[in-house]
């Protein structure tokens, strides 16, 4: 699978749930490539904006789309990576605020 195929597959499934890819196509395709690299590296598509441990069980919360996407998009209009966004985010009707990290530090190995 390449980035374009992944994009097309995810777009259909996620838009039906009300989640859209950012209008910044360059960023989106960089993230698609990073997801595919993580799948090859770890065997699962870990969030490309976070450091995965390689332990499938420990990383379950950051399988893309991560468990933090819904609260991030609800509160900020975008997920942490700015990959998944709301329609309002893409339309520019809400501010593009910084999305803080929700993943607890103990999950990050710090």
PDB file of N, CA and C in Angstrom:
ATOM      1  N   UNK A   1       0.850  -1.183   0.000  1.00  0.00           N
ATOM      2  CA  UNK A   1       0.000   0.000   0.000  1.00  0.00           C
ATOM      3  C   UNK A   1       0.889   1.237   0.000  1.00  0.00           C
ATOM      4  N   UNK A   2       0.474   2.246  -0.741  1.00  0.00           N
ATOM      5  CA  UNK A   2       1.215   3.510  -0.727  1.00  0.00           C
ATOM      6  C   UNK A   2       0.372   4.586  -0.050  1.00  0.00           C
ATOM      7  N   UNK A   3       0.943   5.780   0.091  1.00  0.00           N
ATOM      8  CA  UNK A   3       0.286   6.868   0.812  1.00  0.00           C
ATOM      9  C   UNK A   3      -1.052   7.250   0.180  1.00  0.00           C
ATOM     10  N   UNK A   4      -1.129   7.248  -1.124  1.00  0.00           N
ATOM     11  CA  UNK A   4      -2.375   7.621  -1.821  1.00  0.00           C
ATOM     12  C   UNK A   4      -3.475   6.599  -1.540  1.00  0.00           C
ATOM     13  N   UNK A   5      -3.131   5.314  -1.571  1.00  0.00           N
ATOM     14  CA  UNK A   5      -4.114   4.267  -1.268  1.00  0.00           C
ATOM     15  C   UNK A   5      -4.595   4.372   0.181  1.00  0.00           C
ATOM     16  N   UNK A   6      -3.656   4.597   1.094  1.00  0.00           N
ATOM     17  CA  UNK A   6      -4.013   4.740   2.501  1.00  0.00           C
ATOM     18  C   UNK A   6      -4.945   5.940   2.685  1.00  0.00           C
ATOM     19  N   UNK A   7      -4.591   7.045   2.061  1.00  0.00           N
ATOM     20  CA  UNK A   7      -5.407   8.257   2.119  1.00  0.00           C
ATOM     21  C   UNK A   7      -6.830   7.966   1.633  1.00  0.00           C
ATOM     22  N   UNK A   8      -6.941   7.350   0.475  1.00  0.00           N
ATOM     23  CA  UNK A   8      -8.257   7.062  -0.102  1.00  0.00           C
ATOM     24  C   UNK A   8      -9.080   6.144   0.805  1.00  0.00           C
ATOM     25  N   UNK A   9      -8.448   5.109   1.349  1.00  0.00           N
ATOM     26  CA  UNK A   9      -9.146   4.168   2.237  1.00  0.00           C
ATOM     27  C   UNK A   9      -9.620   4.851   3.520  1.00  0.00           C
ATOM     28  N   UNK A  10      -8.720   5.597   4.149  1.00  0.00           N
ATOM     29  CA  UNK A  10      -9.070   6.248   5.413  1.00  0.00           C
ATOM     30  C   UNK A  10     -10.088   7.363   5.212  1.00  0.00           C
ATOM     31  N   UNK A  11      -9.966   8.085   4.121  1.00  0.00           N
ATOM     32  CA  UNK A  11     -10.873   9.210   3.838  1.00  0.00           C
ATOM     33  C   UNK A  11     -12.323   8.734   3.827  1.00  0.00           C
ATOM     34  N   UNK A  12     -12.592   7.648   3.119  1.00  0.00           N
ATOM     35  CA  UNK A  12     -13.960   7.120   3.029  1.00  0.00           C
ATOM     36  C   UNK A  12     -14.502   6.751   4.408  1.00  0.00           C
ATOM     37  N   UNK A  13     -13.716   6.021   5.151  1.00  0.00           N
ATOM     38  CA  UNK A  13     -14.154   5.521   6.452  1.00  0.00           C
ATOM     39  C   UNK A  13     -14.306   6.664   7.461  1.00  0.00           C
ATOM     40  N   UNK A  14     -13.337   7.557   7.515  1.00  0.00           N
ATOM     41  CA  UNK A  14     -13.340   8.590   8.550  1.00  0.00           C
ATOM     42  C   UNK A  14     -14.314   9.734   8.257  1.00  0.00           C
ATOM     43  N   UNK A  15     -14.471  10.100   6.988  1.00  0.00           N
ATOM     44  CA  UNK A  15     -15.433  11.166   6.671  1.00  0.00           C
ATOM     45  C   UNK A  15     -16.849  10.740   7.033  1.00  0.00           C
ATOM     46  N   UNK A  16     -17.139   9.451   6.893  1.00  0.00           N
ATOM     47  CA  UNK A  16     -18.457   8.942   7.273  1.00  0.00           C
ATOM     48  C   UNK A  16     -18.699   9.123   8.774  1.00  0.00           C
ATOM     49  N   UNK A  17     -17.620   9.222   9.552  1.00  0.00           N
ATOM     50  CA  UNK A  17     -17.712   9.415  11.000  1.00  0.00           C
ATOM     51  C   UNK A  17     -17.617  10.891  11.386  1.00  0.00           C
ATOM     52  N   UNK A  18     -17.466  11.776  10.390  1.00  0.00           N
ATOM     53  CA  UNK A  18     -17.394  13.209  10.667  1.00  0.00           C
ATOM     54  C   UNK A  18     -15.994  13.750  10.869  1.00  0.00           C
ATOM     55  N   UNK A  19     -14.981  12.972  10.511  1.00  0.00           N
ATOM     56  CA  UNK A  19     -13.590  13.412  10.630  1.00  0.00           C
ATOM     57  C   UNK A  19     -13.016  13.599   9.230  1.00  0.00           C
ATOM     58  N   UNK A  20     -12.364  14.716   9.016  1.00  0.00           N
ATOM     59  CA  UNK A  20     -11.843  15.064   7.700  1.00  0.00           C
ATOM     60  C   UNK A  20     -10.339  15.217   7.771  1.00  0.00           C
ATOM     61  N   UNK A  21      -9.679  15.006   6.645  1.00  0.00           N
ATOM     62  CA  UNK A  21      -8.248  15.300   6.581  1.00  0.00           C
ATOM     63  C   UNK A  21      -8.069  16.793   6.421  1.00  0.00           C
ATOM     64  N   UNK A  22      -7.017  17.300   7.000  1.00  0.00           N
ATOM     65  CA  UNK A  22      -6.686  18.718   6.875  1.00  0.00           C
ATOM     66  C   UNK A  22      -6.559  19.093   5.396  1.00  0.00           C
ATOM     67  N   UNK A  23      -6.853  20.344   5.101  1.00  0.00           N
ATOM     68  CA  UNK A  23      -6.682  20.857   3.740  1.00  0.00           C
ATOM     69  C   UNK A  23      -5.212  20.965   3.343  1.00  0.00           C
ATOM     70  N   UNK A  24      -4.309  20.884   4.309  1.00  0.00           N
ATOM     71  CA  UNK A  24      -2.871  20.955   4.037  1.00  0.00           C
ATOM     72  C   UNK A  24      -2.415  19.589   3.513  1.00  0.00           C
ATOM     73  N   UNK A  25      -2.576  19.400   2.214  1.00  0.00           N
ATOM     74  CA  UNK A  25      -2.305  18.084   1.595  1.00  0.00           C
ATOM     75  C   UNK A  25      -0.848  17.651   1.760  1.00  0.00           C
ATOM     76  N   UNK A  26       0.083  18.587   1.710  1.00  0.00           N
ATOM     77  CA  UNK A  26       1.491  18.209   1.886  1.00  0.00           C
ATOM     78  C   UNK A  26       1.692  17.584   3.265  1.00  0.00           C
ATOM     79  N   UNK A  27       1.150  18.223   4.288  1.00  0.00           N
ATOM     80  CA  UNK A  27       1.259  17.698   5.653  1.00  0.00           C
ATOM     81  C   UNK A  27       0.557  16.339   5.754  1.00  0.00           C
ATOM     82  N   UNK A  28      -0.623  16.240   5.178  1.00  0.00           N
ATOM     83  CA  UNK A  28      -1.392  14.995   5.240  1.00  0.00           C
ATOM     84  C   UNK A  28      -0.607  13.846   4.612  1.00  0.00           C
ATOM     85  N   UNK A  29      -0.008  14.074   3.458  1.00  0.00           N
ATOM     86  CA  UNK A  29       0.722  12.983   2.805  1.00  0.00           C
ATOM     87  C   UNK A  29       2.041  12.669   3.496  1.00  0.00           C
ATOM     88  N   UNK A  30       2.654  13.649   4.162  1.00  0.00           N
ATOM     89  CA  UNK A  30       3.823  13.350   4.996  1.00  0.00           C
ATOM     90  C   UNK A  30       3.408  12.418   6.140  1.00  0.00           C
ATOM     91  N   UNK A  31       2.238  12.694   6.718  1.00  0.00           N
ATOM     92  CA  UNK A  31       1.739  11.853   7.805  1.00  0.00           C
ATOM     93  C   UNK A  31       1.333  10.468   7.308  1.00  0.00           C
ATOM     94  N   UNK A  32       0.773  10.383   6.106  1.00  0.00           N
ATOM     95  CA  UNK A  32       0.437   9.069   5.521  1.00  0.00           C
ATOM     96  C   UNK A  32       1.715   8.237   5.360  1.00  0.00           C
ATOM     97  N   UNK A  33       2.763   8.854   4.833  1.00  0.00           N
ATOM     98  CA  UNK A  33       4.046   8.156   4.688  1.00  0.00           C
ATOM     99  C   UNK A  33       4.582   7.710   6.042  1.00  0.00           C
ATOM    100  N   UNK A  34       4.452   8.566   7.051  1.00  0.00           N
ATOM    101  CA  UNK A  34       4.941   8.230   8.393  1.00  0.00           C
ATOM    102  C   UNK A  34       4.112   7.091   9.015  1.00  0.00           C
ATOM    103  N   UNK A  35       2.812   7.091   8.770  1.00  0.00           N
ATOM    104  CA  UNK A  35       1.972   5.982   9.258  1.00  0.00           C
ATOM    105  C   UNK A  35       2.407   4.660   8.631  1.00  0.00           C
ATOM    106  N   UNK A  36       2.673   4.692   7.339  1.00  0.00           N
ATOM    107  CA  UNK A  36       3.117   3.472   6.656  1.00  0.00           C
ATOM    108  C   UNK A  36       4.488   3.031   7.157  1.00  0.00           C
ATOM    109  N   UNK A  37       5.364   3.994   7.440  1.00  0.00           N
ATOM    110  CA  UNK A  37       6.689   3.658   7.994  1.00  0.00           C
ATOM    111  C   UNK A  37       6.536   3.012   9.367  1.00  0.00           C
ATOM    112  N   UNK A  38       5.635   3.549  10.184  1.00  0.00           N
ATOM    113  CA  UNK A  38       5.402   2.955  11.509  1.00  0.00           C
ATOM    114  C   UNK A  38       4.795   1.568  11.396  1.00  0.00           C
ATOM    115  N   UNK A  39       3.922   1.372  10.427  1.00  0.00           N
ATOM    116  CA  UNK A  39       3.344   0.032  10.219  1.00  0.00           C
ATOM    117  C   UNK A  39       4.440  -0.967   9.855  1.00  0.00           C
ATOM    118  N   UNK A  40       5.350  -0.535   9.007  1.00  0.00           N
ATOM    119  CA  UNK A  40       6.455  -1.417   8.623  1.00  0.00           C
ATOM    120  C   UNK A  40       7.393  -1.652   9.813  1.00  0.00           C
ATOM    121  N   UNK A  41       7.651  -0.611  10.572  1.00  0.00           N
ATOM    122  CA  UNK A  41       8.590  -0.682  11.703  1.00  0.00           C
ATOM    123  C   UNK A  41       8.026  -1.481  12.868  1.00  0.00           C
ATOM    124  N   UNK A  42       6.753  -1.205  13.228  1.00  0.00           N
ATOM    125  CA  UNK A  42       6.180  -1.783  14.439  1.00  0.00           C
ATOM    126  C   UNK A  42       5.122  -2.850  14.188  1.00  0.00           C
ATOM    127  N   UNK A  43       4.581  -2.881  12.984  1.00  0.00           N
ATOM    128  CA  UNK A  43       3.494  -3.804  12.693  1.00  0.00           C
ATOM    129  C   UNK A  43       2.123  -3.185  12.914  1.00  0.00           C
ATOM    130  N   UNK A  44       2.095  -1.908  13.269  1.00  0.00           N
ATOM    131  CA  UNK A  44       0.841  -1.171  13.465  1.00  0.00           C
ATOM    132  C   UNK A  44       1.094   0.298  13.152  1.00  0.00           C
ATOM    133  N   UNK A  45       0.017   0.994  12.807  1.00  0.00           N
ATOM    134  CA  UNK A  45       0.145   2.399  12.438  1.00  0.00           C
ATOM    135  C   UNK A  45       0.041   3.281  13.678  1.00  0.00           C
ATOM    136  N   UNK A  46       1.163   3.426  14.356  1.00  0.00           N
ATOM    137  CA  UNK A  46       1.224   4.297  15.518  1.00  0.00           C
ATOM    138  C   UNK A  46       1.197   5.751  15.053  1.00  0.00           C
ATOM    139  N   UNK A  47       0.628   6.594  15.888  1.00  0.00           N
ATOM    140  CA  UNK A  47       0.580   8.028  15.606  1.00  0.00           C
ATOM    141  C   UNK A  47       1.982   8.509  15.227  1.00  0.00           C
ATOM    142  N   UNK A  48       2.111   9.170  14.082  1.00  0.00           N
ATOM    143  CA  UNK A  48       3.429   9.622  13.653  1.00  0.00           C
ATOM    144  C   UNK A  48       3.941  10.843  14.409  1.00  0.00           C
ATOM    145  N   UNK A  49       3.104  11.441  15.237  1.00  0.00           N
ATOM    146  CA  UNK A  49       3.491  12.636  15.980  1.00  0.00           C
ATOM    147  C   UNK A  49       3.879  12.317  17.419  1.00  0.00           C
ATOM    148  N   UNK A  50       3.903  11.045  17.720  1.00  0.00           N
ATOM    149  CA  UNK A  50       4.264  10.604  19.063  1.00  0.00           C
ATOM    150  C   UNK A  50       5.318   9.506  18.960  1.00  0.00           C
ATOM    151  N   UNK A  51       6.044   9.319  20.030  1.00  0.00           N
ATOM    152  CA  UNK A  51       7.083   8.296  20.058  1.00  0.00           C
ATOM    153  C   UNK A  51       6.472   6.964  20.489  1.00  0.00           C
ATOM    154  N   UNK A  52       6.446   6.025  19.561  1.00  0.00           N
ATOM    155  CA  UNK A  52       5.925   4.687  19.868  1.00  0.00           C
ATOM    156  C   UNK A  52       7.015   3.867  20.547  1.00  0.00           C
ATOM    157  N   UNK A  53       6.584   2.950  21.404  1.00  0.00           N
ATOM    158  CA  UNK A  53       7.541   2.121  22.135  1.00  0.00           C
ATOM    159  C   UNK A  53       7.899   0.843  21.378  1.00  0.00           C
ATOM    160  N   UNK A  54       7.012   0.443  20.465  1.00  0.00           N
ATOM    161  CA  UNK A  54       7.189  -0.837  19.806  1.00  0.00           C
ATOM    162  C   UNK A  54       6.469  -1.955  20.533  1.00  0.00           C
ATOM    163  N   UNK A  55       5.911  -1.650  21.693  1.00  0.00           N
ATOM    164  CA  UNK A  55       5.120  -2.599  22.471  1.00  0.00           C
ATOM    165  C   UNK A  55       3.653  -2.357  22.116  1.00  0.00           C
ATOM    166  N   UNK A  56       3.084  -3.278  21.369  1.00  0.00           N
ATOM    167  CA  UNK A  56       1.715  -3.123  20.859  1.00  0.00           C
ATOM    168  C   UNK A  56       0.722  -2.781  21.973  1.00  0.00           C
ATOM    169  N   UNK A  57       0.791  -3.474  23.064  1.00  0.00           N
ATOM    170  CA  UNK A  57      -0.147  -3.239  24.171  1.00  0.00           C
ATOM    171  C   UNK A  57       0.035  -1.841  24.762  1.00  0.00           C
ATOM    172  N   UNK A  58       1.272  -1.436  24.986  1.00  0.00           N
ATOM    173  CA  UNK A  58       1.547  -0.117  25.563  1.00  0.00           C
ATOM    174  C   UNK A  58       1.164   1.019  24.617  1.00  0.00           C
ATOM    175  N   UNK A  59       1.199   0.751  23.320  1.00  0.00           N
ATOM    176  CA  UNK A  59       0.919   1.784  22.318  1.00  0.00           C
ATOM    177  C   UNK A  59      -0.521   1.787  21.820  1.00  0.00           C
ATOM    178  N   UNK A  60      -1.380   0.925  22.364  1.00  0.00           N
ATOM    179  CA  UNK A  60      -2.758   0.826  21.859  1.00  0.00           C
ATOM    180  C   UNK A  60      -3.467   2.174  21.782  1.00  0.00           C
ATOM    181  N   UNK A  61      -3.180   3.060  22.713  1.00  0.00           N
ATOM    182  CA  UNK A  61      -3.866   4.356  22.734  1.00  0.00           C
ATOM    183  C   UNK A  61      -3.433   5.281  21.601  1.00  0.00           C
ATOM    184  N   UNK A  62      -2.319   4.960  20.946  1.00  0.00           N
ATOM    185  CA  UNK A  62      -1.848   5.830  19.859  1.00  0.00           C
ATOM    186  C   UNK A  62      -1.907   5.167  18.487  1.00  0.00           C
ATOM    187  N   UNK A  63      -2.672   4.065  18.369  1.00  0.00           N
ATOM    188  CA  UNK A  63      -2.943   3.522  17.034  1.00  0.00           C
ATOM    189  C   UNK A  63      -3.778   4.581  16.316  1.00  0.00           C
ATOM    190  N   UNK A  64      -3.365   4.978  15.156  1.00  0.00           N
ATOM    191  CA  UNK A  64      -4.069   6.023  14.416  1.00  0.00           C
ATOM    192  C   UNK A  64      -5.327   5.458  13.750  1.00  0.00           C
ATOM    193  N   UNK A  65      -6.476   6.084  13.952  1.00  0.00           N
ATOM    194  CA  UNK A  65      -6.686   7.288  14.747  1.00  0.00           C
ATOM    195  C   UNK A  65      -6.650   6.958  16.238  1.00  0.00           C
ATOM    196  N   UNK A  66      -5.921   7.770  16.971  1.00  0.00           N
ATOM    197  CA  UNK A  66      -5.685   7.508  18.388  1.00  0.00           C
ATOM    198  C   UNK A  66      -6.926   7.808  19.223  1.00  0.00           C
ATOM    199  N   UNK A  67      -6.889   7.373  20.456  1.00  0.00           N
ATOM    200  CA  UNK A  67      -8.024   7.583  21.359  1.00  0.00           C
ATOM    201  C   UNK A  67      -8.182   9.052  21.736  1.00  0.00           C
ATOM    202  N   UNK A  68      -7.186   9.853  21.454  1.00  0.00           N
ATOM    203  CA  UNK A  68      -7.226  11.275  21.804  1.00  0.00           C
ATOM    204  C   UNK A  68      -7.842  12.126  20.688  1.00  0.00           C
ATOM    205  N   UNK A  69      -8.034  11.531  19.522  1.00  0.00           N
ATOM    206  CA  UNK A  69      -8.557  12.290  18.386  1.00  0.00           C
ATOM    207  C   UNK A  69      -9.921  12.894  18.687  1.00  0.00           C
ATOM    208  N   UNK A  70     -10.843  12.095  19.175  1.00  0.00           N
ATOM    209  CA  UNK A  70     -12.201  12.603  19.401  1.00  0.00           C
ATOM    210  C   UNK A  70     -12.229  13.792  20.358  1.00  0.00           C
ATOM    211  N   UNK A  71     -11.613  13.694  21.552  1.00  0.00           N
ATOM    212  CA  UNK A  71     -11.640  14.875  22.420  1.00  0.00           C
ATOM    213  C   UNK A  71     -10.879  16.062  21.824  1.00  0.00           C
ATOM    214  N   UNK A  72      -9.791  15.800  21.110  1.00  0.00           N
ATOM    215  CA  UNK A  72      -9.039  16.897  20.483  1.00  0.00           C
ATOM    216  C   UNK A  72      -9.884  17.618  19.438  1.00  0.00           C
ATOM    217  N   UNK A  73     -10.517  16.860  18.550  1.00  0.00           N
ATOM    218  CA  UNK A  73     -11.328  17.475  17.497  1.00  0.00           C
ATOM    219  C   UNK A  73     -12.538  18.169  18.105  1.00  0.00           C
ATOM    220  N   UNK A  74     -13.140  17.572  19.125  1.00  0.00           N
ATOM    221  CA  UNK A  74     -14.287  18.212  19.790  1.00  0.00           C
ATOM    222  C   UNK A  74     -13.893  19.544  20.423  1.00  0.00           C
ATOM    223  N   UNK A  75     -12.730  19.595  21.051  1.00  0.00           N
ATOM    224  CA  UNK A  75     -12.315  20.808  21.763  1.00  0.00           C
ATOM    225  C   UNK A  75     -11.603  21.820  20.874  1.00  0.00           C
ATOM    226  N   UNK A  76     -10.734  21.339  19.983  1.00  0.00           N
ATOM    227  CA  UNK A  76      -9.876  22.242  19.212  1.00  0.00           C
ATOM    228  C   UNK A  76     -10.163  22.263  17.709  1.00  0.00           C
ATOM    229  N   UNK A  77     -10.965  21.302  17.240  1.00  0.00           N
ATOM    230  CA  UNK A  77     -11.239  21.223  15.803  1.00  0.00           C
ATOM    231  C   UNK A  77     -10.198  20.438  15.041  1.00  0.00           C
ATOM    232  N   UNK A  78      -9.193  19.918  15.746  1.00  0.00           N
ATOM    233  CA  UNK A  78      -8.098  19.178  15.114  1.00  0.00           C
ATOM    234  C   UNK A  78      -7.512  18.198  16.102  1.00  0.00           C
ATOM    235  N   UNK A  79      -6.971  17.106  15.566  1.00  0.00           N
ATOM    236  CA  UNK A  79      -6.221  16.199  16.429  1.00  0.00           C
ATOM    237  C   UNK A  79      -4.819  16.775  16.649  1.00  0.00           C
ATOM    238  N   UNK A  80      -4.074  16.157  17.508  1.00  0.00           N
ATOM    239  CA  UNK A  80      -2.723  16.602  17.874  1.00  0.00           C
ATOM    240  C   UNK A  80      -1.820  16.800  16.652  1.00  0.00           C
ATOM    241  N   UNK A  81      -1.921  15.910  15.676  1.00  0.00           N
ATOM    242  CA  UNK A  81      -1.081  15.975  14.465  1.00  0.00           C
ATOM    243  C   UNK A  81      -1.588  16.964  13.418  1.00  0.00           C
ATOM    244  N   UNK A  82      -2.809  17.427  13.579  1.00  0.00           N
ATOM    245  CA  UNK A  82      -3.498  18.207  12.546  1.00  0.00           C
ATOM    246  C   UNK A  82      -3.783  17.371  11.314  1.00  0.00           C
ATOM    247  N   UNK A  83      -3.896  16.062  11.490  1.00  0.00           N
ATOM    248  CA  UNK A  83      -4.257  15.173  10.391  1.00  0.00           C
ATOM    249  C   UNK A  83      -5.774  15.143  10.259  1.00  0.00           C
ATOM    250  N   UNK A  84      -6.451  14.772  11.336  1.00  0.00           N
ATOM    251  CA  UNK A  84      -7.909  14.732  11.353  1.00  0.00           C
ATOM    252  C   UNK A  84      -8.432  16.040  11.926  1.00  0.00           C
ATOM    253  N   UNK A  85      -9.364  16.632  11.208  1.00  0.00           N
ATOM    254  CA  UNK A  85      -9.915  17.922  11.613  1.00  0.00           C
ATOM    255  C   UNK A  85     -11.422  17.926  11.408  1.00  0.00           C
ATOM    256  N   UNK A  86     -12.040  18.933  11.954  1.00  0.00           N
ATOM    257  CA  UNK A  86     -13.471  19.136  11.750  1.00  0.00           C
ATOM    258  C   UNK A  86     -13.685  19.916  10.454  1.00  0.00           C
ATOM    259  N   UNK A  87     -14.913  19.927   9.994  1.00  0.00           N
ATOM    260  CA  UNK A  87     -15.266  20.720   8.815  1.00  0.00           C
ATOM    261  C   UNK A  87     -14.997  22.197   9.093  1.00  0.00           C
ATOM    262  N   UNK A  88     -15.329  22.654  10.300  1.00  0.00           N
ATOM    263  CA  UNK A  88     -15.114  24.061  10.676  1.00  0.00           C
ATOM    264  C   UNK A  88     -13.630  24.432  10.617  1.00  0.00           C
ATOM    265  N   UNK A  89     -12.752  23.509  10.988  1.00  0.00           N
ATOM    266  CA  UNK A  89     -11.308  23.751  10.920  1.00  0.00           C
ATOM    267  C   UNK A  89     -10.900  23.989   9.462  1.00  0.00           C
ATOM    268  N   UNK A  90     -11.340  23.079   8.590  1.00  0.00           N
ATOM    269  CA  UNK A  90     -10.998  23.209   7.171  1.00  0.00           C
ATOM    270  C   UNK A  90     -11.628  24.453   6.545  1.00  0.00           C
ATOM    271  N   UNK A  91     -12.828  24.809   6.990  1.00  0.00           N
ATOM    272  CA  UNK A  91     -13.505  25.990   6.454  1.00  0.00           C
ATOM    273  C   UNK A  91     -12.920  27.290   6.989  1.00  0.00           C
ATOM    274  N   UNK A  92     -12.108  27.197   8.046  1.00  0.00           N
ATOM    275  CA  UNK A  92     -11.510  28.396   8.637  1.00  0.00           C
ATOM    276  C   UNK A  92     -12.472  29.185   9.506  1.00  0.00           C
ATOM    277  N   UNK A  93     -13.562  28.548   9.949  1.00  0.00           N
ATOM    278  CA  UNK A  93     -14.535  29.253  10.782  1.00  0.00           C
ATOM    279  C   UNK A  93     -14.229  29.144  12.273  1.00  0.00           C
ATOM    280  N   UNK A  94     -13.195  28.371  12.620  1.00  0.00           N
ATOM    281  CA  UNK A  94     -12.708  28.326  14.002  1.00  0.00           C
ATOM    282  C   UNK A  94     -11.207  28.566  13.959  1.00  0.00           C
ATOM    283  N   UNK A  95     -10.648  29.107  15.038  1.00  0.00           N
ATOM    284  CA  UNK A  95      -9.202  29.358  15.057  1.00  0.00           C
ATOM    285  C   UNK A  95      -8.403  28.056  15.038  1.00  0.00           C
ATOM    286  N   UNK A  96      -7.241  28.107  14.447  1.00  0.00           N
ATOM    287  CA  UNK A  96      -6.342  26.954  14.418  1.00  0.00           C
ATOM    288  C   UNK A  96      -5.409  27.059  15.621  1.00  0.00           C
ATOM    289  N   UNK A  97      -5.945  26.688  16.758  1.00  0.00           N
ATOM    290  CA  UNK A  97      -5.217  26.766  18.023  1.00  0.00           C
ATOM    291  C   UNK A  97      -4.269  25.578  18.167  1.00  0.00           C
ATOM    292  N   UNK A  98      -3.240  25.775  18.973  1.00  0.00           N
ATOM    293  CA  UNK A  98      -2.321  24.693  19.313  1.00  0.00           C
ATOM    294  C   UNK A  98      -3.104  23.611  20.053  1.00  0.00           C
ATOM    295  N   UNK A  99      -2.890  22.353  19.668  1.00  0.00           N
ATOM    296  CA  UNK A  99      -3.548  21.219  20.322  1.00  0.00           C
ATOM    297  C   UNK A  99      -2.537  20.597  21.288  1.00  0.00           C
ATOM    298  N   UNK A 100      -2.777  20.708  22.587  1.00  0.00           N
ATOM    299  CA  UNK A 100      -1.822  20.150  23.551  1.00  0.00           C
ATOM    300  C   UNK A 100      -1.855  18.623  23.583  1.00  0.00           C
ATOM    301  N   UNK A 101      -0.763  18.058  24.027  1.00  0.00           N
ATOM    302  CA  UNK A 101      -0.652  16.603  24.165  1.00  0.00           C
ATOM    303  C   UNK A 101      -1.552  16.136  25.297  1.00  0.00           C
ATOM    304  N   UNK A 102      -2.410  15.170  25.020  1.00  0.00           N
ATOM    305  CA  UNK A 102      -3.288  14.584  26.039  1.00  0.00           C
ATOM    306  C   UNK A 102      -2.736  13.271  26.590  1.00  0.00           C
ATOM    307  N   UNK A 103      -1.811  12.690  25.891  1.00  0.00           N
ATOM    308  CA  UNK A 103      -1.295  11.389  26.334  1.00  0.00           C
ATOM    309  C   UNK A 103      -0.568  11.571  27.656  1.00  0.00           C
ATOM    310  N   UNK A 104      -0.927  10.777  28.664  1.00  0.00           N
ATOM    311  CA  UNK A 104      -0.296  10.922  29.973  1.00  0.00           C
ATOM    312  C   UNK A 104       1.216  10.628  29.913  1.00  0.00           C
ATOM    313  N   UNK A 105       2.004  11.393  30.657  1.00  0.00           N
ATOM    314  CA  UNK A 105       3.459  11.199  30.630  1.00  0.00           C
ATOM    315  C   UNK A 105       3.881   9.762  30.915  1.00  0.00           C
ATOM    316  N   UNK A 106       3.161   9.062  31.796  1.00  0.00           N
ATOM    317  CA  UNK A 106       3.548   7.678  32.113  1.00  0.00           C
ATOM    318  C   UNK A 106       3.408   6.755  30.911  1.00  0.00           C
ATOM    319  N   UNK A 107       2.562   7.126  29.957  1.00  0.00           N
ATOM    320  CA  UNK A 107       2.413   6.334  28.726  1.00  0.00           C
ATOM    321  C   UNK A 107       3.557   6.616  27.756  1.00  0.00           C
ATOM    322  N   UNK A 108       4.244   7.732  27.955  1.00  0.00           N
ATOM    323  CA  UNK A 108       5.308   8.126  27.034  1.00  0.00           C
ATOM    324  C   UNK A 108       6.677   7.623  27.491  1.00  0.00           C
ATOM    325  N   UNK A 109       6.701   6.949  28.600  1.00  0.00           N
ATOM    326  CA  UNK A 109       7.963   6.400  29.081  1.00  0.00           C
ATOM    327  C   UNK A 109       8.864   7.417  29.762  1.00  0.00           C
ATOM    328  N   UNK A 110       8.293   8.533  30.181  1.00  0.00           N
ATOM    329  CA  UNK A 110       9.108   9.565  30.854  1.00  0.00           C
ATOM    330  C   UNK A 110       9.055   9.380  32.348  1.00  0.00           C
TER     331      UNK A 110
END
